[in-house]
Structure formats: C-alpha cells, structure tokens
C-alpha atoms as a PDB file:
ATOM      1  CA  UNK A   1      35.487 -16.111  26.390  1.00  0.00           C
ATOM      2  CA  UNK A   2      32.732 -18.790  25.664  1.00  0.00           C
ATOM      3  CA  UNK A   3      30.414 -16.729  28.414  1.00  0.00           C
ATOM      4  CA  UNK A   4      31.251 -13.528  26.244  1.00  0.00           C
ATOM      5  CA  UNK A   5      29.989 -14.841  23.105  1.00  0.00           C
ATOM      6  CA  UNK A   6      26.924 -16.357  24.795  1.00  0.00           C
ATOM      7  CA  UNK A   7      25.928 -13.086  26.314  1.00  0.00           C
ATOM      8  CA  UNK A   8      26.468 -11.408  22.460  1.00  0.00           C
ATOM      9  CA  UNK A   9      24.526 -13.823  21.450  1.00  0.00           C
ATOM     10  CA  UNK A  10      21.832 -13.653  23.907  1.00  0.00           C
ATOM     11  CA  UNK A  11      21.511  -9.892  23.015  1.00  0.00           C
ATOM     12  CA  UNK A  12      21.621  -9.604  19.932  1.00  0.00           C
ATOM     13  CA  UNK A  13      19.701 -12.823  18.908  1.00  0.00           C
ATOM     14  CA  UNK A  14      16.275 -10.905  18.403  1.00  0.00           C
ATOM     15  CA  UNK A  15      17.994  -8.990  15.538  1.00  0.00           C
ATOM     16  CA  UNK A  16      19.533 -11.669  14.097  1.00  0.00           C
ATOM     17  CA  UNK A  17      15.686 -13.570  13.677  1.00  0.00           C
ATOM     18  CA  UNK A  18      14.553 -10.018  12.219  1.00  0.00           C
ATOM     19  CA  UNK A  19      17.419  -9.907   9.933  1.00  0.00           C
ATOM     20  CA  UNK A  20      16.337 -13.811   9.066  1.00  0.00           C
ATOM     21  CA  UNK A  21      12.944 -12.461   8.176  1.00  0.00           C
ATOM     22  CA  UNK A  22      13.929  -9.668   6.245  1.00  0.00           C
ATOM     23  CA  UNK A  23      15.968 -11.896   4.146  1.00  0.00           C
ATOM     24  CA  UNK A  24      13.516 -13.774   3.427  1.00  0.00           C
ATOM     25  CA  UNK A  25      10.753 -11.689   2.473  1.00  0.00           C
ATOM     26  CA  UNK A  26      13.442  -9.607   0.264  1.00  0.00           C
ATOM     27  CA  UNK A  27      14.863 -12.564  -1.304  1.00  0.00           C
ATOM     28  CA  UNK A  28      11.431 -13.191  -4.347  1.00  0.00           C
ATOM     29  CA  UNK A  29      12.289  -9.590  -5.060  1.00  0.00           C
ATOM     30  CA  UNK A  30      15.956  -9.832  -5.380  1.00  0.00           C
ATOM     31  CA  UNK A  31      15.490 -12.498  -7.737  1.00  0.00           C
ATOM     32  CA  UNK A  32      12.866 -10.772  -9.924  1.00  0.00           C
ATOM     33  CA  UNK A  33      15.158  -7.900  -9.873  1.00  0.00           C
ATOM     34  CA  UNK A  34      17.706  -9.734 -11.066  1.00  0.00           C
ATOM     35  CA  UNK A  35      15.462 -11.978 -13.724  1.00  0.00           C
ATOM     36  CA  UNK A  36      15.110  -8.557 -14.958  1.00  0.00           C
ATOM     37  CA  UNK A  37      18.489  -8.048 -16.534  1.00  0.00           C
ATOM     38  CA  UNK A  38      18.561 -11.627 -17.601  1.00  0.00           C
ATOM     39  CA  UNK A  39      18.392 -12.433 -21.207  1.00  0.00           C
ATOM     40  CA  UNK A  40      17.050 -15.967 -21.098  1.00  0.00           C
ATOM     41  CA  UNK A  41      18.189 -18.876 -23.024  1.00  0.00           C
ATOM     42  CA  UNK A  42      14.410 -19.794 -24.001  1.00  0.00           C
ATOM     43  CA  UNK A  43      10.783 -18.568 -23.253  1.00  0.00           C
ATOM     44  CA  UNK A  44      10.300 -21.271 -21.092  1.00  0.00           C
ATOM     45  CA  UNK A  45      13.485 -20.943 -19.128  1.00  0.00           C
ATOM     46  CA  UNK A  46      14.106 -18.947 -15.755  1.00  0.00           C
ATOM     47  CA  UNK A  47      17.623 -19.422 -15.373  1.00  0.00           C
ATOM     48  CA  UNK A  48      20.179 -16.936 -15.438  1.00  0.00           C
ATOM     49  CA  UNK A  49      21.602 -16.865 -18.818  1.00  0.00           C
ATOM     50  CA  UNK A  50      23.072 -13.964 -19.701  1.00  0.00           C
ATOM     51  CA  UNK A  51      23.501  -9.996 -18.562  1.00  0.00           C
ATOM     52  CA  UNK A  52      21.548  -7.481 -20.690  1.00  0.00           C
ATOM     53  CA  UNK A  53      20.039  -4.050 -20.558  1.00  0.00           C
ATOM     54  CA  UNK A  54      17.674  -4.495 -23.376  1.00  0.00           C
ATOM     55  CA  UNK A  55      14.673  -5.581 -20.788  1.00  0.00           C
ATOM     56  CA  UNK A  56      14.872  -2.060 -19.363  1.00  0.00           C
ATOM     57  CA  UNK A  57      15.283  -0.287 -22.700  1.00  0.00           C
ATOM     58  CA  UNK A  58      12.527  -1.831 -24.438  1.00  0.00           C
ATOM     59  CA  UNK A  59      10.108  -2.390 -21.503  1.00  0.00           C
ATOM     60  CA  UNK A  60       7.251  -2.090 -24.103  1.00  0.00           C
ATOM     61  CA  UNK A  61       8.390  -4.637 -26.718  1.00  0.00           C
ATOM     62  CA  UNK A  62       5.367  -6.730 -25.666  1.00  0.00           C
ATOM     63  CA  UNK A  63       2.744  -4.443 -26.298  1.00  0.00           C
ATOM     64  CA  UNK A  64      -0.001  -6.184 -24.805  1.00  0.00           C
ATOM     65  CA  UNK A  65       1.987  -6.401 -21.599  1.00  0.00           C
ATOM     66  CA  UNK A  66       2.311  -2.534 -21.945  1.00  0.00           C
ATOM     67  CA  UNK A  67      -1.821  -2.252 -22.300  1.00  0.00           C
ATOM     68  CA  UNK A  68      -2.493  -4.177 -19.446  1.00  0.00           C
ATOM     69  CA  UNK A  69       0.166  -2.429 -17.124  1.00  0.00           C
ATOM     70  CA  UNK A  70      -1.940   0.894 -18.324  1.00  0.00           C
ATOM     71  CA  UNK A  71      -5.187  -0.872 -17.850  1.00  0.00           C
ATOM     72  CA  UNK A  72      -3.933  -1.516 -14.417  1.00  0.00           C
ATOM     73  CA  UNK A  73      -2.804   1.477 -13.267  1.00  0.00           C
ATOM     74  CA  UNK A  74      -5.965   3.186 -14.241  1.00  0.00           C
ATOM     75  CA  UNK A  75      -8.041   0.658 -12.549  1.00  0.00           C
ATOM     76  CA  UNK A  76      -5.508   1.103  -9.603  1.00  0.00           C
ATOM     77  CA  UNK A  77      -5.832   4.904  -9.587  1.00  0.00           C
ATOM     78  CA  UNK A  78      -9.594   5.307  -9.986  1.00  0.00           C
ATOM     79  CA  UNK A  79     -10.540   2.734  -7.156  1.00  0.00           C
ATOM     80  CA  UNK A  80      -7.828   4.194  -4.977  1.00  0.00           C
ATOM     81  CA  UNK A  81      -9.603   7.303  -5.350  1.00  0.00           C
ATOM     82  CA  UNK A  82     -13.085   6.001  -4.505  1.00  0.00           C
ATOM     83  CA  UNK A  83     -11.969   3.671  -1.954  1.00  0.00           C
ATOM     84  CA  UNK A  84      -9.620   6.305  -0.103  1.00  0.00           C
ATOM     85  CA  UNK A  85     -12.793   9.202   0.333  1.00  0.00           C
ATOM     86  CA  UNK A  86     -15.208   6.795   1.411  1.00  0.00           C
ATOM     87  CA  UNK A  87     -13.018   4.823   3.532  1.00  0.00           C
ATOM     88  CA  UNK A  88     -11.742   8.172   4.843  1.00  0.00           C
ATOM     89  CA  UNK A  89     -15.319   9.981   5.535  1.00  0.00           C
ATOM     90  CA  UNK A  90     -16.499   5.928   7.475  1.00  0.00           C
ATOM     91  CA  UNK A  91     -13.478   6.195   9.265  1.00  0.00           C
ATOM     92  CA  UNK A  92     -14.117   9.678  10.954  1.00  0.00           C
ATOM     93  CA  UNK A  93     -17.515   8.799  11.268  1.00  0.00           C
ATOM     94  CA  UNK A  94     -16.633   5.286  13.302  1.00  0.00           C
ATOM     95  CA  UNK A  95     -14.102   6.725  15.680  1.00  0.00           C
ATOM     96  CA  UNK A  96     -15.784  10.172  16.597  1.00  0.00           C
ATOM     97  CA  UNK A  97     -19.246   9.540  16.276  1.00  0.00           C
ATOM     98  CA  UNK A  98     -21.634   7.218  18.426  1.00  0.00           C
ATOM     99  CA  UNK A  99     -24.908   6.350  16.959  1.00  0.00           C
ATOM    100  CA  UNK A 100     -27.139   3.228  16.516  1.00  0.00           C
ATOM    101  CA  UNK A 101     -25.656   0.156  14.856  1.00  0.00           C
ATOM    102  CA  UNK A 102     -21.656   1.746  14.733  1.00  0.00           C
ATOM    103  CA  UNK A 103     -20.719  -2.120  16.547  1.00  0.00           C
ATOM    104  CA  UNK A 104     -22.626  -3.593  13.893  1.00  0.00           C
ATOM    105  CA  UNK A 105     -21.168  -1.684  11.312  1.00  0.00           C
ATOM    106  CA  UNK A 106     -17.661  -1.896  12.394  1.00  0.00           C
ATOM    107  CA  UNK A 107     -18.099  -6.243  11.826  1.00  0.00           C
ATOM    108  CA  UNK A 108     -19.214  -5.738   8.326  1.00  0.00           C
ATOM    109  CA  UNK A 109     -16.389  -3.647   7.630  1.00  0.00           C
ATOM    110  CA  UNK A 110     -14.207  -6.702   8.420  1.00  0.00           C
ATOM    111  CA  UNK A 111     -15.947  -8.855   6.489  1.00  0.00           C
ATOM    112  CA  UNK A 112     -14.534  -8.509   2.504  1.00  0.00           C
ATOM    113  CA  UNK A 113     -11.200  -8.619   4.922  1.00  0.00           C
ATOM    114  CA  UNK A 114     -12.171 -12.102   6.405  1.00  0.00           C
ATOM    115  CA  UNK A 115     -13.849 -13.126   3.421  1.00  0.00           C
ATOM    116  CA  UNK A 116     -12.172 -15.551   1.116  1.00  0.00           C
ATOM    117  CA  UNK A 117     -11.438 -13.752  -2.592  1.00  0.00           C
ATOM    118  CA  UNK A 118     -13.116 -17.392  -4.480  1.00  0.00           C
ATOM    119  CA  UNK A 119     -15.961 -16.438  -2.655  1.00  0.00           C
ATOM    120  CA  UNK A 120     -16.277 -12.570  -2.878  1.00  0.00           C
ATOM    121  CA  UNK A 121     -15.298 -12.978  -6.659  1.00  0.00           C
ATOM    122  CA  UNK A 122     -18.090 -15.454  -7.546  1.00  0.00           C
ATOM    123  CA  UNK A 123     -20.738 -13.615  -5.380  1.00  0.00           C
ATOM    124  CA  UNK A 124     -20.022 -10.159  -7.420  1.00  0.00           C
ATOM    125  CA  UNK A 125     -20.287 -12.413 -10.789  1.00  0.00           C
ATOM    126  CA  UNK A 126     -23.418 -13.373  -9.461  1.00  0.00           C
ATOM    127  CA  UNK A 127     -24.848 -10.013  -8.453  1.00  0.00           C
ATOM    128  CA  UNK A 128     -23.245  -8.797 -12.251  1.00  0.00           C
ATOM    129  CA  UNK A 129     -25.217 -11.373 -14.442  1.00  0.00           C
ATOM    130  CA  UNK A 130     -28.486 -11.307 -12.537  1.00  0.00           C
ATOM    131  CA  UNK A 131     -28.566  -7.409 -13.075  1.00  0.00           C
ATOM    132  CA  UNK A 132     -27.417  -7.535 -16.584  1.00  0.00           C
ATOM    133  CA  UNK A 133     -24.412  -5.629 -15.821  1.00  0.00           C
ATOM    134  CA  UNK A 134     -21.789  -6.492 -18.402  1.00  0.00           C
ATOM    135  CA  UNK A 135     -18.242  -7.706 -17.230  1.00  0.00           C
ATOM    136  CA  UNK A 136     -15.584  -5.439 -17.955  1.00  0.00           C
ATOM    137  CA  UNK A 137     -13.261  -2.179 -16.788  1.00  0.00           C
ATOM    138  CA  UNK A 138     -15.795  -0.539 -14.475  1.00  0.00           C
ATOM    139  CA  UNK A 139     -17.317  -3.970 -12.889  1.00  0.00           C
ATOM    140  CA  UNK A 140     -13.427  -4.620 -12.360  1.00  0.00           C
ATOM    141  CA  UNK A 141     -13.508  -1.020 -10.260  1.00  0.00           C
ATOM    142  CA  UNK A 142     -16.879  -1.697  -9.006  1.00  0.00           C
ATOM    143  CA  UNK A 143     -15.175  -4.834  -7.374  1.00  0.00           C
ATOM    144  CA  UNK A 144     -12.030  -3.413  -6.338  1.00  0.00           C
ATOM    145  CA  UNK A 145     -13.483  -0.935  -4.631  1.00  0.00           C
ATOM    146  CA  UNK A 146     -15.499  -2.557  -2.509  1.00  0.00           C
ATOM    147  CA  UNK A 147     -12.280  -4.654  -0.370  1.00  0.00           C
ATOM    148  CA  UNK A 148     -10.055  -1.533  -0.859  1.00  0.00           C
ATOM    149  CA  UNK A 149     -12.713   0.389   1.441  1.00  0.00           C
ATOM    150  CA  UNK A 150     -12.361  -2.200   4.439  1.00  0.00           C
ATOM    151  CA  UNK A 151      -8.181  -1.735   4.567  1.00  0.00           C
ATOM    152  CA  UNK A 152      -8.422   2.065   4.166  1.00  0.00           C
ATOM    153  CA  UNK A 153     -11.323   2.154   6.796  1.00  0.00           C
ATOM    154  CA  UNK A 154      -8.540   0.288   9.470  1.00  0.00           C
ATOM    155  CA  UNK A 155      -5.847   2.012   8.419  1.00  0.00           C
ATOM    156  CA  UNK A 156      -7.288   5.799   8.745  1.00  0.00           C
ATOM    157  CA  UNK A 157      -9.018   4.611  12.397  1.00  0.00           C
ATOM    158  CA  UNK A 158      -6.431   3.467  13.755  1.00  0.00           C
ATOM    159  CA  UNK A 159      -4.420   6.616  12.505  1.00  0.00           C
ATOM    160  CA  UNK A 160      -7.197   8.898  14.224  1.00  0.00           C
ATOM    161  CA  UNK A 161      -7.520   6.538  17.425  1.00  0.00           C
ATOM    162  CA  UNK A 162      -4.080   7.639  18.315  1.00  0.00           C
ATOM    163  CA  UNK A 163      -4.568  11.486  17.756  1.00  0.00           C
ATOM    164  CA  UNK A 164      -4.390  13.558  20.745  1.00  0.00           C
ATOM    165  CA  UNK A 165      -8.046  15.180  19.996  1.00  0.00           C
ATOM    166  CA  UNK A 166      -6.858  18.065  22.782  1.00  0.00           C
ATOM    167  CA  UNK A 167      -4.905  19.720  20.175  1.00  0.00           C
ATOM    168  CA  UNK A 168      -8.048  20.192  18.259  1.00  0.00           C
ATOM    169  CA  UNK A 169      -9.931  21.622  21.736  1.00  0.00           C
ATOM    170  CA  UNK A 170      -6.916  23.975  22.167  1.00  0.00           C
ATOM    171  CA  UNK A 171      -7.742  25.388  18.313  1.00  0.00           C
ATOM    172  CA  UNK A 172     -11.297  25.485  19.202  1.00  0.00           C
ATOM    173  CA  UNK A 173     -10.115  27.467  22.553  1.00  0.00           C
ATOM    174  CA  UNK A 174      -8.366  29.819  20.573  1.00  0.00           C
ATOM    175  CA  UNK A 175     -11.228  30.576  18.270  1.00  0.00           C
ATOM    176  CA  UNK A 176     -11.073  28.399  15.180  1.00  0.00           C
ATOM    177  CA  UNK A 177     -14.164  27.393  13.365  1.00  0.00           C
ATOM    178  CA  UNK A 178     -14.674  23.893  12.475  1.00  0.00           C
ATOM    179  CA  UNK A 179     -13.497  24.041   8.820  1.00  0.00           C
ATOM    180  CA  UNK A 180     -10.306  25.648  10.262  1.00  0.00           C
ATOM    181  CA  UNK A 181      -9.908  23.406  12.890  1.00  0.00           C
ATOM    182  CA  UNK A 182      -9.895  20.891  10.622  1.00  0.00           C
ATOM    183  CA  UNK A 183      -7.677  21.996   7.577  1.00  0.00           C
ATOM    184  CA  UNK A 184      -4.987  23.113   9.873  1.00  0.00           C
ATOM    185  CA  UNK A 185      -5.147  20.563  12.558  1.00  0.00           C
ATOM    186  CA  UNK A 186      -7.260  17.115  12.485  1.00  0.00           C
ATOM    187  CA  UNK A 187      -6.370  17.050   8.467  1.00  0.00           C
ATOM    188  CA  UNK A 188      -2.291  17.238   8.806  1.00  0.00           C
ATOM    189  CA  UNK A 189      -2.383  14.712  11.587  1.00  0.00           C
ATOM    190  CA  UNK A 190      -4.752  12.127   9.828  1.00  0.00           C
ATOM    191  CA  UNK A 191      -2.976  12.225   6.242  1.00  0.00           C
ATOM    192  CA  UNK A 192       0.339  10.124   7.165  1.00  0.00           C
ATOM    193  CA  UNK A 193      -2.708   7.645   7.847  1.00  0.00           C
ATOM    194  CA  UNK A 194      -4.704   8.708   4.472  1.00  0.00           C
ATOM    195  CA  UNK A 195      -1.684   8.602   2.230  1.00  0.00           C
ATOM    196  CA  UNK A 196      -0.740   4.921   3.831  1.00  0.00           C
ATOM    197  CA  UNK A 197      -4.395   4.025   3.306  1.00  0.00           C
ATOM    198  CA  UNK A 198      -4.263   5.032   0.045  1.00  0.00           C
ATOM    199  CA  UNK A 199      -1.459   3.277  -0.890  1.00  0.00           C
ATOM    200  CA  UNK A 200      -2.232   0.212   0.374  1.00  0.00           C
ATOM    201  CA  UNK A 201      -5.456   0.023  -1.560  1.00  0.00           C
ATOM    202  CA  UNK A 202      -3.633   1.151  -4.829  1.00  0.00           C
ATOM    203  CA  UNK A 203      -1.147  -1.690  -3.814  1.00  0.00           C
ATOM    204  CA  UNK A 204      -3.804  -4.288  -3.554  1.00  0.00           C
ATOM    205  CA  UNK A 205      -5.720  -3.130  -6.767  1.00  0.00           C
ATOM    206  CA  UNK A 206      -3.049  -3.320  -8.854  1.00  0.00           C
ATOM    207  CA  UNK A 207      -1.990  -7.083  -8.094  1.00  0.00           C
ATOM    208  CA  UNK A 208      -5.269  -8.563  -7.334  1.00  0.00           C
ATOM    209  CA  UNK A 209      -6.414 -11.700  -9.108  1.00  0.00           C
ATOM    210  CA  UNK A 210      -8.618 -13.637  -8.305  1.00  0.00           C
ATOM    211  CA  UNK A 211     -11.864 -11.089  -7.998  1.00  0.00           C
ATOM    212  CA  UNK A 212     -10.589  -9.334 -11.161  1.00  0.00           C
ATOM    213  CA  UNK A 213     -10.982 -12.669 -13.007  1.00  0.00           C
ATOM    214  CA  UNK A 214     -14.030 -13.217 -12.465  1.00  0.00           C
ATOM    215  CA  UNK A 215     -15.830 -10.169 -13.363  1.00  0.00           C
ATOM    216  CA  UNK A 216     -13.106  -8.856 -16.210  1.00  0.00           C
ATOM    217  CA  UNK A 217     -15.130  -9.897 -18.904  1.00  0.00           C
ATOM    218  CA  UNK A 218     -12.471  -9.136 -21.929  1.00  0.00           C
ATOM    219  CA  UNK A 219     -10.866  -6.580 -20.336  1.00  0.00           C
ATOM    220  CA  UNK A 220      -7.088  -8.257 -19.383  1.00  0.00           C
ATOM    221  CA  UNK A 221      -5.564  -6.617 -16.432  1.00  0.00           C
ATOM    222  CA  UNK A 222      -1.276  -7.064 -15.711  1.00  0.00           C
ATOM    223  CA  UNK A 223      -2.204 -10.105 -13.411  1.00  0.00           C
ATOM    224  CA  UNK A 224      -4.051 -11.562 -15.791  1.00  0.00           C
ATOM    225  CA  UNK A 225      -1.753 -11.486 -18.257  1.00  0.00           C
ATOM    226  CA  UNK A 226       1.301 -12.770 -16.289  1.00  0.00           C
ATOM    227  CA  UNK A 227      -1.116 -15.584 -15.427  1.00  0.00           C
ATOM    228  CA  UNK A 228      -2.091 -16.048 -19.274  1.00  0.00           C
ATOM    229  CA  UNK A 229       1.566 -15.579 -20.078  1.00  0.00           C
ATOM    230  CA  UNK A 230       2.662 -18.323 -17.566  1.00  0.00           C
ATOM    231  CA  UNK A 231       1.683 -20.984 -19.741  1.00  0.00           C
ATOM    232  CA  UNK A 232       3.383 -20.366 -22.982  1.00  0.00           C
ATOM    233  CA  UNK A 233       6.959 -18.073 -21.169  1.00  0.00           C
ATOM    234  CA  UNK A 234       6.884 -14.896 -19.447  1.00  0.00           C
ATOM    235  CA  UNK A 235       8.422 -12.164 -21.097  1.00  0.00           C
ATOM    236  CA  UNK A 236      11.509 -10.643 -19.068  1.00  0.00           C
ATOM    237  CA  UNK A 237       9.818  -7.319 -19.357  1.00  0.00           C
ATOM    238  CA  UNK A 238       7.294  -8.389 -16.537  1.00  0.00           C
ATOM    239  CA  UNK A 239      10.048  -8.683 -14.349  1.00  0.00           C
ATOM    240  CA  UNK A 240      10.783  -5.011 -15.387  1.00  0.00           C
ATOM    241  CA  UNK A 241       7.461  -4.052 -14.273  1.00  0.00           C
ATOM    242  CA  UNK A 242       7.561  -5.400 -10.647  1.00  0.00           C
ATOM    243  CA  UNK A 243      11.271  -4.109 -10.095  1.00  0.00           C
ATOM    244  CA  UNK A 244      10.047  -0.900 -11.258  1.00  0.00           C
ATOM    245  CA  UNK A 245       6.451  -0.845  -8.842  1.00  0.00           C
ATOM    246  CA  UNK A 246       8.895  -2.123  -6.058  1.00  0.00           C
ATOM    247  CA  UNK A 247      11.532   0.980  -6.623  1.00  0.00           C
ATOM    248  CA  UNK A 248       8.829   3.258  -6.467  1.00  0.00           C
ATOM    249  CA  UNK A 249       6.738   2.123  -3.809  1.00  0.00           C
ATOM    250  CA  UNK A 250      10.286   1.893  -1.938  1.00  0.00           C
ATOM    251  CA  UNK A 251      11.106   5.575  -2.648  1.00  0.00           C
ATOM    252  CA  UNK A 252       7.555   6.467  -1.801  1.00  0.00           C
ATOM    253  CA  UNK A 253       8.249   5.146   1.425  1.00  0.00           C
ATOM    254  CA  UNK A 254      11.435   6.671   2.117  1.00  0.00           C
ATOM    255  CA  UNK A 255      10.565  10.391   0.968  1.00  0.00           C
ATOM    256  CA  UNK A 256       7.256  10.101   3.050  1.00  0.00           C
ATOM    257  CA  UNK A 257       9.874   8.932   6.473  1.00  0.00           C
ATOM    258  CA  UNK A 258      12.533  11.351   5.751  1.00  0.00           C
ATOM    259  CA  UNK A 259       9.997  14.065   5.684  1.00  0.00           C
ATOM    260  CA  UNK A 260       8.774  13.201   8.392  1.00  0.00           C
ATOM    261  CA  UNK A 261      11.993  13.001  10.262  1.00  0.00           C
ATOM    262  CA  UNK A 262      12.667  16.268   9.234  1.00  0.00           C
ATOM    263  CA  UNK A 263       9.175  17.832  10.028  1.00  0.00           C
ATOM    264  CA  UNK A 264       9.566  16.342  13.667  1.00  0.00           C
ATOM    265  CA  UNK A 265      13.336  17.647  13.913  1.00  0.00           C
ATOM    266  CA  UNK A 266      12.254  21.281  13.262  1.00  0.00           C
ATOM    267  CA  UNK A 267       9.145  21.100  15.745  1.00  0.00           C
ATOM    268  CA  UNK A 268      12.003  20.303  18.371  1.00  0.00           C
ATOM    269  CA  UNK A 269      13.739  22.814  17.322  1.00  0.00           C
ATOM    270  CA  UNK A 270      11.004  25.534  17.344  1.00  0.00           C
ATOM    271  CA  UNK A 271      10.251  24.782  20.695  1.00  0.00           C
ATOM    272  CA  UNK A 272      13.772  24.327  22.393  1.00  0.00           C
ATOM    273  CA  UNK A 273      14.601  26.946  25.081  1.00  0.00           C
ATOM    274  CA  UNK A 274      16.640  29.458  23.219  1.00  0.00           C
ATOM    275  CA  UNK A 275      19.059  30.482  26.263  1.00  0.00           C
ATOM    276  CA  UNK A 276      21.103  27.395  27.778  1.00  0.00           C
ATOM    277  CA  UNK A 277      19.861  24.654  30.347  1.00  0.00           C
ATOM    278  CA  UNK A 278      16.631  24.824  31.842  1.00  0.00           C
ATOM    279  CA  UNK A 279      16.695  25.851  35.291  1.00  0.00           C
ATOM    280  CA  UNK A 280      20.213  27.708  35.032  1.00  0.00           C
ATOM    281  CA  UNK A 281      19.918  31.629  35.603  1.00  0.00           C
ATOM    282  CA  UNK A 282      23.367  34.020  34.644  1.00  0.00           C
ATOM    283  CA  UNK A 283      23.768  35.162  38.117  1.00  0.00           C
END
C-alpha cells in the first residue's frame, strides 16, 4: 500500500509543484478581487469588513481615479500601437534579413530589457530637460514606447523563427506575388505572435511606474495615483479596476486559445481521408 502511494506520489509530484505555483501567483489577485466587494471599516484599513456591491456600481465615485484610468488607457493604446508596427517591421527585418551590424543590433534591442527602470527613467528626464521638451502625456508615450519595442521585437521573432518558411515557397510555387504571399500566408501565421506582442506591451504600459514618474510632468497616470493614494487610503474602486483589467485580459486569452483550438480542429478535419482507414481498399 505504502509503495502505491509512493509511486502516486512520485508521478504526480511535478503537478502538484505547478499547482503550488499557480496558487501562488493567483493568490494577490484573489485577494484584490475580493478587496473589491469589501466595504472597509476605514480608509486606512484593508481588512475584510463587510460584503457590498456598491464598489462595482459606482466604479467612478472617485473621479480622479476615473481620469487617470482614461489617461492610462490612452497612453496604453497609443504606445501599443507605435511599439507593435515598429517592433513588428525590426522583427521581420532581424530574422529574414542578413546585413551589416544585425548582431549588433540584436544586443541593443536587449538593452531597455536589461536595463534597470531608475536608470532608463532618469536618463529620458535627462534627454527631456536638456532639449526643452516639456514633461507630460506624449513624453510619457515617448518613454513607453521605447521598452515596449524591445518585448514586441522578442516576442514577434521568436513567433517567425518557428514558421515553416516552405509554406511561403509552396505559395510562391504556385504563383503568388509577394503582397499575396504575405496577406494570405506569412501574415496569418505571424499574428498569434503580433497580437501576444501587442498585448504584452499594452500590459506593461498600462502598469508601469517608475519611467512614467519621472517624465509625467502633471499629467497623473492610474499608477501614479494608487501610489499617491497609498498614503492617505486607497479607494476600493482601484481594486475594481485591476479585477476588471485581470477579467479581460483573462477572456482575451481564452477567446484567442479556443479559436485557435477550433481553427486547428477544422484544418484536421479538411484534410482527413474521407473514405475509412488508410491503406484499406473495399475488395
């Protein structure tokens, strides 16, 4: 019996550590998720008090939370933008292309990655005040674009590193231009890696800190003001906020899997033999 539950045990322990893991990487969000229905005893106080619904009916009854969730967000979606194309067009041009300082260039695309955020912050202040550039939204997008680029660079090469570039030599067999070659065949296999690029860098944007306070200016971003917040009680509303980024992001994640699940089931299905085993003849 002991030797039964050993050998369970033994194969089964490697899911057991992953469920560990899960747990606790899940377990700040479960608890902001649940801060978010709390009606707290005082500003100051994080306990759980009392159940309420008001939090999630009135996420806006701190305006100024409300403006810097939109201030975000816009921030968020314009440097996403940026970031995503340019990262996107560096990222073809690194893995298909060979030319004359691509090893050279592939380092300094690591380096806002391996650079410390104290130090990239300060440095853009820096560059800001000594060109008389004043502090504000678009320095804030100026900023964030510039790490987003790095982790949407990785993400979309390694995405077209594992493309099978035959199937594009099989369209240009068949007599497909570039553009088409392209738009019906390198761009569908490269977007599962564009869309996660892109999300990523929206991801990072919208939570980022440290860079964003040094070269805000005025402008207050939704980090900013949880950080501001902080010291005299965060509303329960904020909690509201990063339940409702989490849901979405999670349901982003989920459609984007399912579909593909789906997309790969009919492929299979499209090219399954249509008449029995293979190999078997009716005699």
């Amino acid at each position: 019996m002991s030797a039964r539950i050993f050998r369970w045990l033994a194969d089964r322990w490697v899911t057991g550590v992953a469920l560990l893991v899960l747990g606790y990487l899940l377990l700040p969000i479960a608890v902001v998720a649940a801060l978010s229905f709390n009606r707290p005893s005082s500003r100051l106080s994080y306990d759980f008090n009392e159940f309420t619904l008001d939090n999630w009916r009135n996420p806006c009854a701190t305006s100024d939370m409300c403006d810097a969730v939109v201030r975000s967000v816009q921030i968020g979606f314009i440097a996403t933008v940026v970031a995503t194309v340019l990262g996107t067009l560096m990222a073809f041009a690194l893995a298909r292309h060979r030319f004359r300082g691509r090893s050279g260039i592939n380092v300094l695309i690591f380096l806002p990655m391996a650079t410390p955020e104290l130090v990239m912050g300060t440095s853009l202040l820096a560059l800001f005040v000594s060109a008389g550039v004043p502090q504000g939204f678009w320095t804030i997008v100026v900023a964030h674009v510039m790490f987003c680029v790095s982790f949407v660079v990785v993400t979309v090469k390694a995405r077209l590193a594992g493309m099978d570039t035959r199937l594009e030599e099989a369209a240009m067999d068949l007599y497909a231009s570039e553009w088409q070659t392209f738009r019906r065949i390198t761009l569908p296999l490269a977007l599962p890696g564009i869309v996660a690029a892109a999300l990523l860098a929206f991801s990072l944007s919208f939570d980022d800190f440290i860079v964003t306070n040094f070269n805000a200016g005025t402008t207050v971003t939704f980090p900013m003001y949880v950080w501001g917040a902080a010291q005299r009680g965060i509303p329960p509303q904020v909690n509201v906020i990063g339940t409702a980024m989490f849901v979405v992001a999670l349901l982003l994640v989920l459609t984007s899997t399912l579909r593909g699940r789906r997309g790969r089931r009919a492929d299979l299905g499209k090219t399954a033999p249509a008449g029995g085993a293979p190999g078997r003849h009716p005699a």
